[in-house]
Every structure is written in structure tokens, then in C-alpha cells.
Coordinates of C-alpha atoms in Angstrom, one line a residue:
Chain A
M1 CA -1.3 -5.9 71.0
S2 CA -0.2 -6.5 74.6
I3 CA -2.4 -6.8 77.6
F4 CA -1.3 -3.3 78.7
D5 CA -2.6 -1.8 75.4
Y6 CA -5.8 -3.7 75.9
F7 CA -6.6 -2.1 79.2
L8 CA -5.3 1.3 78.3
S9 CA -7.3 2.0 75.1
N10 CA -10.7 1.2 73.9
K11 CA -10.2 2.9 70.5
P12 CA -11.5 0.9 67.5
S13 CA -8.7 -0.9 65.7
S14 CA -7.1 0.8 62.7
A15 CA -8.3 -2.1 60.5
S16 CA -11.9 -1.4 61.3
L17 CA -11.4 2.2 60.6
A18 CA -10.0 1.3 57.2
K19 CA -12.9 -0.9 56.5
E20 CA -15.4 1.7 57.4
R21 CA -13.7 4.4 55.2
L22 CA -13.5 2.0 52.3
Q23 CA -17.1 1.0 52.5
V24 CA -18.2 4.7 52.3
I25 CA -15.8 5.7 49.5
V26 CA -16.3 2.6 47.4
A27 CA -20.1 2.8 47.6
H28 CA -19.9 6.5 46.6
E29 CA -17.6 5.9 43.6
R30 CA -19.8 3.0 42.4
V31 CA -22.8 5.3 42.2
K32 CA -20.9 7.9 40.4
R33 CA -19.5 5.3 37.9
K34 CA -23.0 4.2 37.0
S35 CA -24.3 7.6 36.4
P36 CA -24.3 9.0 32.9
S37 CA -21.5 11.4 31.8
Y38 CA -23.9 14.2 31.2
L39 CA -25.0 14.3 34.8
P40 CA -22.5 16.9 36.2
Q41 CA -23.2 19.4 33.4
M42 CA -26.9 18.9 33.8
Q43 CA -26.6 19.5 37.5
Q44 CA -24.6 22.7 36.8
E45 CA -27.3 24.0 34.5
I46 CA -30.1 23.2 36.9
I47 CA -28.2 25.1 39.6
E48 CA -27.9 28.1 37.3
V49 CA -31.6 28.1 36.6
I50 CA -32.5 27.9 40.3
K51 CA -29.9 30.6 41.1
K52 CA -31.8 33.0 38.8
Y53 CA -34.7 33.0 41.2
I54 CA -33.4 32.0 44.6
A55 CA -30.1 32.7 46.3
I56 CA -28.7 29.2 47.0
D57 CA -25.3 27.7 47.5
E58 CA -24.2 25.2 44.9
D59 CA -23.6 22.5 47.5
Q60 CA -27.2 22.7 48.6
V61 CA -28.4 21.0 45.4
T62 CA -28.0 17.3 44.8
V63 CA -28.9 15.5 41.6
S64 CA -28.9 11.8 41.4
L65 CA -30.1 9.3 38.9
D66 CA -31.2 5.8 40.0
N67 CA -31.8 3.0 37.6
D68 CA -34.3 0.3 38.3
D69 CA -35.1 -2.6 35.9
N70 CA -37.4 -0.7 33.6
H71 CA -37.3 2.9 34.7
S72 CA -35.0 5.6 35.9
I73 CA -35.6 8.2 38.6
L74 CA -34.0 11.6 38.5
E75 CA -34.0 12.9 42.0
L76 CA -33.4 16.6 42.6
N77 CA -32.9 17.8 46.1
V78 CA -32.7 21.6 46.8
T79 CA -32.3 23.0 50.3
L80 CA -33.8 26.4 50.3
P81 CA -32.3 29.1 52.5
D82 CA -34.1 30.4 55.6
K83 CA -36.1 33.5 55.0
Chain B
M1 CA -9.3 -21.5 21.8
A2 CA -7.1 -20.3 24.6
E3 CA -8.5 -18.9 27.8
I4 CA -7.2 -15.3 28.2
I5 CA -6.6 -14.3 31.8
V6 CA -5.6 -10.8 32.7
V7 CA -3.7 -10.1 36.0
T8 CA -4.6 -6.5 37.0
S9 CA -4.9 -4.3 40.0
G10 CA -5.0 -0.6 39.2
K11 CA -2.4 0.2 41.9
G12 CA 1.2 -0.5 41.3
G13 CA 3.5 -2.6 43.4
V14 CA 0.9 -5.0 44.7
G15 CA 2.3 -8.1 43.0
K16 CA 0.9 -8.3 39.5
T17 CA 4.1 -9.5 37.8
T18 CA 5.0 -11.8 40.7
T19 CA 1.5 -13.3 40.3
S20 CA 1.6 -13.5 36.5
A21 CA 4.9 -15.4 36.7
A22 CA 3.6 -17.7 39.5
I23 CA 0.2 -18.5 38.0
G24 CA 1.6 -18.9 34.5
S25 CA 4.3 -21.3 35.8
G26 CA 1.7 -23.1 37.9
L27 CA -0.5 -23.8 34.9
A28 CA 2.5 -25.0 32.9
I29 CA 3.5 -27.3 35.8
R30 CA 0.1 -28.8 35.6
G31 CA 0.6 -29.6 32.0
H32 CA -1.2 -26.7 30.3
K33 CA 0.6 -24.9 27.5
T34 CA 0.8 -21.4 28.7
V35 CA 2.2 -18.0 27.5
I36 CA 2.7 -15.0 29.7
I37 CA 2.6 -11.6 27.9
D38 CA 4.1 -8.5 29.5
F39 CA 1.8 -5.6 28.6
D40 CA 4.0 -3.1 30.5
V41 CA 5.5 -1.5 27.4
G42 CA 8.4 0.8 28.4
L43 CA 8.8 -0.8 31.9
R44 CA 9.3 -4.4 31.2
N45 CA 10.0 -6.6 34.3
L46 CA 8.4 -9.9 33.7
D47 CA 11.6 -11.1 32.0
L48 CA 13.6 -10.4 35.2
I49 CA 11.1 -12.1 37.4
M50 CA 11.1 -15.1 35.1
G51 CA 14.9 -15.1 34.9
C52 CA 15.1 -14.8 31.1
E53 CA 16.2 -11.1 30.8
R54 CA 19.3 -12.0 28.8
R55 CA 17.4 -14.0 26.3
V56 CA 15.2 -11.2 25.0
V57 CA 15.8 -10.5 21.3
Y58 CA 12.5 -9.4 19.9
D59 CA 9.5 -8.2 21.9
F60 CA 5.7 -7.8 21.8
V61 CA 5.9 -4.4 19.9
N62 CA 8.2 -5.9 17.3
V63 CA 5.5 -8.5 16.7
L64 CA 2.8 -5.9 16.6
N65 CA 4.8 -3.9 14.0
Q66 CA 5.6 -7.1 12.0
E67 CA 9.3 -6.6 12.5
A68 CA 9.5 -10.1 13.9
N69 CA 7.2 -13.1 14.0
L70 CA 5.8 -14.6 17.1
N71 CA 8.2 -17.6 17.1
Q72 CA 11.1 -15.2 17.1
A73 CA 9.8 -13.2 20.0
L74 CA 8.5 -16.0 22.3
I75 CA 11.0 -17.1 24.9
K76 CA 10.8 -20.8 25.9
D77 CA 11.1 -21.2 29.7
K78 CA 14.1 -23.3 30.7
R79 CA 12.3 -25.0 33.6
N80 CA 9.1 -26.1 32.0
P81 CA 8.5 -27.1 28.4
N82 CA 4.9 -25.9 28.5
L83 CA 5.8 -22.3 29.4
Y84 CA 6.6 -19.3 27.1
I85 CA 7.1 -15.6 27.7
L86 CA 6.4 -12.7 25.4
P87 CA 8.4 -9.8 26.7
A88 CA 7.4 -6.1 26.5
S89 CA 9.4 -3.6 24.6
Q90 CA 11.7 -1.5 26.7
T91 CA 12.2 1.4 24.3
R92 CA 8.6 2.2 23.2
D93 CA 5.6 3.6 25.1
K94 CA 2.1 2.3 25.6
D95 CA 0.9 4.0 22.4
A96 CA 2.7 1.2 20.4
L97 CA -0.2 -1.0 21.5
T98 CA -3.2 -1.0 19.1
Q99 CA -6.4 -2.9 19.6
E100 CA -6.2 -4.6 16.2
G101 CA -2.5 -5.5 16.7
V102 CA -3.1 -7.0 20.1
Q103 CA -6.1 -8.9 18.8
T104 CA -4.0 -10.4 15.9
V105 CA -1.3 -11.5 18.3
L106 CA -3.8 -13.0 20.8
N107 CA -5.6 -14.8 17.9
E108 CA -2.3 -16.3 16.7
L109 CA -1.3 -17.4 20.2
S110 CA -4.8 -18.9 20.8
E111 CA -4.1 -21.5 18.1
S112 CA -1.3 -23.1 20.0
F113 CA -1.7 -22.2 23.7
E114 CA -4.3 -23.2 26.3
Y115 CA -3.8 -20.2 28.5
I116 CA -2.7 -16.7 27.8
I117 CA -1.8 -14.7 30.9
C118 CA -1.7 -10.9 30.3
D119 CA 0.5 -9.1 32.9
S120 CA -1.1 -5.6 33.1
P121 CA 0.8 -2.4 33.8
A122 CA -0.4 -0.4 36.8
G123 CA -2.9 2.4 36.3
I124 CA -6.1 2.6 34.3
E125 CA -4.7 4.1 31.1
K126 CA -4.2 2.6 27.7
G127 CA -1.7 -0.1 28.6
A128 CA -4.0 -1.5 31.4
Q129 CA -7.0 -1.2 29.2
M130 CA -5.3 -3.1 26.4
A131 CA -4.3 -5.8 28.8
L132 CA -7.8 -6.4 30.0
Y133 CA -9.8 -5.7 26.8
Y134 CA -9.8 -9.3 25.4
A135 CA -9.9 -11.1 28.8
D136 CA -12.1 -14.0 29.6
Q137 CA -11.1 -14.0 33.2
A138 CA -9.5 -11.4 35.5
I139 CA -7.3 -11.9 38.5
V140 CA -7.6 -8.7 40.6
V141 CA -4.4 -8.5 42.7
T142 CA -5.1 -6.6 45.9
N143 CA -3.2 -5.8 49.1
P144 CA -5.1 -5.5 52.4
E145 CA -4.6 -1.8 52.4
V146 CA -7.0 1.1 51.6
S147 CA -5.5 2.5 48.4
S148 CA -5.1 -0.9 46.8
V149 CA -8.7 -2.0 47.6
R150 CA -10.1 1.3 46.2
D151 CA -8.1 0.9 43.0
S152 CA -9.2 -2.7 42.7
D153 CA -12.8 -1.5 42.8
R154 CA -12.0 1.0 40.1
I155 CA -10.4 -1.6 37.8
L156 CA -13.5 -3.8 38.4
G157 CA -15.6 -1.0 37.1
I158 CA -13.4 -0.8 33.9
L159 CA -13.7 -4.6 33.5
Q160 CA -17.4 -4.3 33.7
S161 CA -17.7 -1.4 31.2
K162 CA -14.7 -1.3 28.9
S163 CA -13.7 -4.9 28.1
L164 CA -14.8 -6.6 24.9
R165 CA -17.1 -8.8 26.8
A166 CA -18.8 -5.8 28.4
E167 CA -19.0 -3.8 25.1
T168 CA -20.6 -6.7 23.2
G169 CA -22.9 -7.8 25.9
A170 CA -21.3 -11.2 26.1
E171 CA -21.0 -13.2 29.3
P172 CA -19.1 -10.9 31.7
V173 CA -15.4 -11.3 32.4
K174 CA -15.0 -13.8 35.2
E175 CA -13.5 -12.0 38.2
H176 CA -11.2 -13.4 40.9
L177 CA -9.9 -11.7 43.9
L178 CA -6.3 -12.5 44.9
L179 CA -5.2 -11.0 48.1
T180 CA -1.4 -10.7 48.4
R181 CA 1.1 -9.6 51.1
Y182 CA -1.4 -10.9 53.7
N183 CA -0.1 -10.8 57.3
P184 CA -2.3 -12.9 59.6
A185 CA -0.6 -11.7 62.8
R186 CA -1.3 -8.1 62.0
V187 CA -4.9 -8.9 61.1
E188 CA -5.3 -10.6 64.4
D189 CA -4.0 -7.5 66.1
G190 CA -6.5 -5.3 64.3
E191 CA -3.8 -3.6 62.2
M192 CA -4.7 -5.0 58.8
L193 CA -7.9 -5.5 56.8
S194 CA -8.9 -9.2 57.0
V195 CA -9.7 -11.5 54.1
E196 CA -13.4 -11.2 55.0
D197 CA -13.3 -7.4 55.1
V198 CA -11.8 -7.2 51.6
V199 CA -14.2 -9.8 50.1
E200 CA -17.1 -7.9 51.7
I201 CA -16.0 -4.6 50.2
L202 CA -15.1 -5.8 46.7
A203 CA -17.8 -8.5 46.5
I204 CA -16.1 -10.8 44.1
P205 CA -15.1 -14.5 44.6
L206 CA -11.8 -15.1 46.4
V207 CA -9.3 -17.3 44.4
G208 CA -6.3 -17.1 46.7
V209 CA -4.6 -15.5 49.6
I210 CA -0.8 -15.1 49.4
P211 CA 0.9 -14.5 52.7
E212 CA 3.6 -11.8 53.0
S213 CA 6.7 -13.9 52.6
E214 CA 10.4 -13.6 52.4
A215 CA 10.3 -16.2 49.7
V216 CA 8.9 -13.7 47.2
L217 CA 11.9 -11.3 47.3
K218 CA 14.2 -14.3 47.3
A219 CA 12.4 -15.7 44.2
S220 CA 12.7 -12.4 42.3
N221 CA 16.4 -12.0 43.3
Q222 CA 17.0 -15.4 41.7
G223 CA 14.7 -14.9 38.7
E224 CA 12.7 -18.0 39.6
P225 CA 8.9 -17.7 40.0
V226 CA 8.0 -18.3 43.7
I227 CA 5.7 -21.2 42.8
F228 CA 8.8 -23.3 42.0
D229 CA 9.8 -22.9 45.7
E230 CA 7.6 -25.7 47.0
S231 CA 8.8 -25.3 50.6
A232 CA 7.7 -21.7 50.8
D233 CA 4.3 -20.6 52.1
A234 CA 3.9 -18.2 49.2
G235 CA 4.8 -20.9 46.7
Q236 CA 2.2 -23.3 48.2
A237 CA -0.4 -20.5 48.3
Y238 CA 0.1 -19.9 44.6
S239 CA -0.2 -23.6 43.9
D240 CA -3.5 -23.6 45.7
T241 CA -4.6 -20.6 43.7
V242 CA -3.8 -22.3 40.4
A243 CA -5.8 -25.4 41.5
R244 CA -8.8 -23.2 42.3
L245 CA -8.5 -21.4 38.9
L246 CA -8.8 -24.9 37.3
G247 CA -12.0 -25.5 39.2
E248 CA -10.7 -27.6 42.1
E249 CA -11.9 -27.0 45.7
V250 CA -9.0 -26.3 47.9
D251 CA -9.1 -25.1 51.5
F252 CA -7.4 -21.8 52.2
R253 CA -4.1 -22.0 54.1
F254 CA -1.9 -19.4 55.8
L255 CA -4.8 -17.4 57.2
E256 CA -3.8 -17.7 60.8
A257 CA -0.7 -16.5 62.6
G258 CA 1.6 -19.0 64.2
K259 CA 0.7 -19.5 67.8
K260 CA 2.4 -17.1 70.1
G261 CA 3.3 -18.1 73.6
F262 CA 1.2 -16.8 76.4
L263 CA 4.0 -14.7 77.8
K264 CA 4.9 -13.3 74.4
R265 CA 1.3 -12.3 73.8
L266 CA 1.1 -10.8 77.3
L267 CA 4.1 -8.7 76.7
G268 CA 3.1 -7.7 73.2
A269 CA 6.2 -9.2 71.5
R270 CA 5.9 -10.3 67.9

């Protein structure tokens, strides 16, 4: 980088952009990797049940499973539509 | 018992075979009886990098199918008496590898070798999984570039779930990060991920950093592993890596760009 570039731009470097993107995607993929293989199907079935009663979009439901040392937490997050 | 080390990466073209050849040769130079196995059945290349392509008669798959014995298939390196190569088959595909067959070959090699280096094919399919299944240690070859880092993380996940050690709950496979094609000048200019960035993301111990070097292409052109080129930066960096693998503490070299003159820097010339 020359001195001219230095004064002309204050954009973050492409390397720091790469690092940021990698941190997000790698963290995301690690969580997915650790979750059991039945999770996607279970999520789908939960969505079907909720849909029977409330009109929701599929992407407004998130299901996650966290494992601690001696217990697991199944977290279900549904964003209900405005009335 | 031999120590089984897999050289793996997920992504192709990052330097697995170059690394297998260099590390295997380095261990042999230091007096350890070493064999390098090419697991890339169907796309063998280790023989070319090692410069023994015209001496291949029998291969790994012949041994697995008991069409030849190990002594017929092993190629003795001409440079170092401690070094042997077991080439992959060029005519078969990865399905020729079976878990039992690979185990039998590794057990037999374990009786007479100290180190077995498994040169993994790219990808995360059967060939790559076979190469890492029996590993005690893994060298994860990574370029400072987004797709390579992501694939390395993926292969780490497989090492932690689908290796024999993971499946039997034994002590986990010992993981080492090897960063290759590193260009310190571009790192300093903010155009390339730094060593620290990659270590932070993958969170495994660093065993070596190999600078991007003309010596690597020259070495493969000549069929002589780059570690034999003692004057080359890449050759020296691989020697340091081998020392670290053997438990020595060696300072990292080639992490900084050569000093540029003030004027050059001002004008942005490289």
C-alpha cells in the first residue's frame, strides 16, 4: 500500500474482512456440526404443528440444541406475526 | 509401534503432497525410518513429487488385494536409506480402499517403520476419511485464504468425530496447523490473513509456516522434495516444522517481509 492509498481510503483491509467472515461462518458451522442429525426434521415437524394454528413463516422459527456438561437445552424461538 | 501422521486439508491444491514429501523426507534425514503412503487412489502424484514415478511397479491397491506383497510395492528412496514410498494406484478409484485392508497394511508397516505419513486426497469423501481414520496425529495444511481455512475447520470436525480415536473414545488425534503459501508482504499490506488470524479461527497449535516460495515449484519440477533444498526458505521452514513435530522448540522464521526502502514503500512498489 502506498502513502497515496493510505490517505485516499479508510476502508478496512480485505484481510480483516476475510477474518470477520470466517469467524462468523466457522462458528455457525461448528454449532451445526455438533447438533444431532434428527434436528432438521424435528424442526420441520414442529413448524408444521405451529402452522396448523398460527400463520407463520418458516424462517421465523429457530430450533437449537445446546449441550452442557450434564444436561441439554432445546431452545425453540417462534416470532409470532403482528395481529 | 509406528506413529501414524495424516497430512490433510479438505481443500485441494494447498500443498498436501508437497508437505507429505517434505515432512517424510525430513523425518528420514533425522534418522527415523519413515514411509509415505499416497492415499489419492486414481490421482497419484506423490511419486512425481518424490521423483520415483518411473520406479512404480506395484501399488497400495495391489497390496490391499494381495496381488503383491509390501516389499514388492515399497519404493526405496535414492537419497535417503530411511525413506520409503508406497504409491497409490492410478487405475482404480477410492472404493478400492477398505478399512480392514488399510488396517492390515498399516499394521504390517508399523512393525518396521517409526513414522507412517498418510498423504490424503482432497475432499471429505472416502479416500480422505480412510487416510485419517487410523491417524495418531494430523497435520492440517492450510493456505491463508477463506475457502482453505473453512475446509480445514471442516476436516478438523471429521478428525474429531470419524477417526478411530474419536470413535473409540481414545486420546484424540493430535492436531497441528501448517500454514503454507504464506506471503508476509501481503499480510503487512492487509491483503492476506495473518498467522495469528488463522490460528485464532482454527484454534489448534501451529506447527509451521511455509512461505510462498519459488523453490517449491522448482523442487516439484525436479522431483526432489523441497526440504532437500537447504538454501531455500521453504526448505528451511519445513526443516523447522519437522523439528517441532519431534518436540523441539524452534523459533518461527520467514514471518516478516524483507525491508522495503522508504521510497519504494512511499510509492507502493513491491
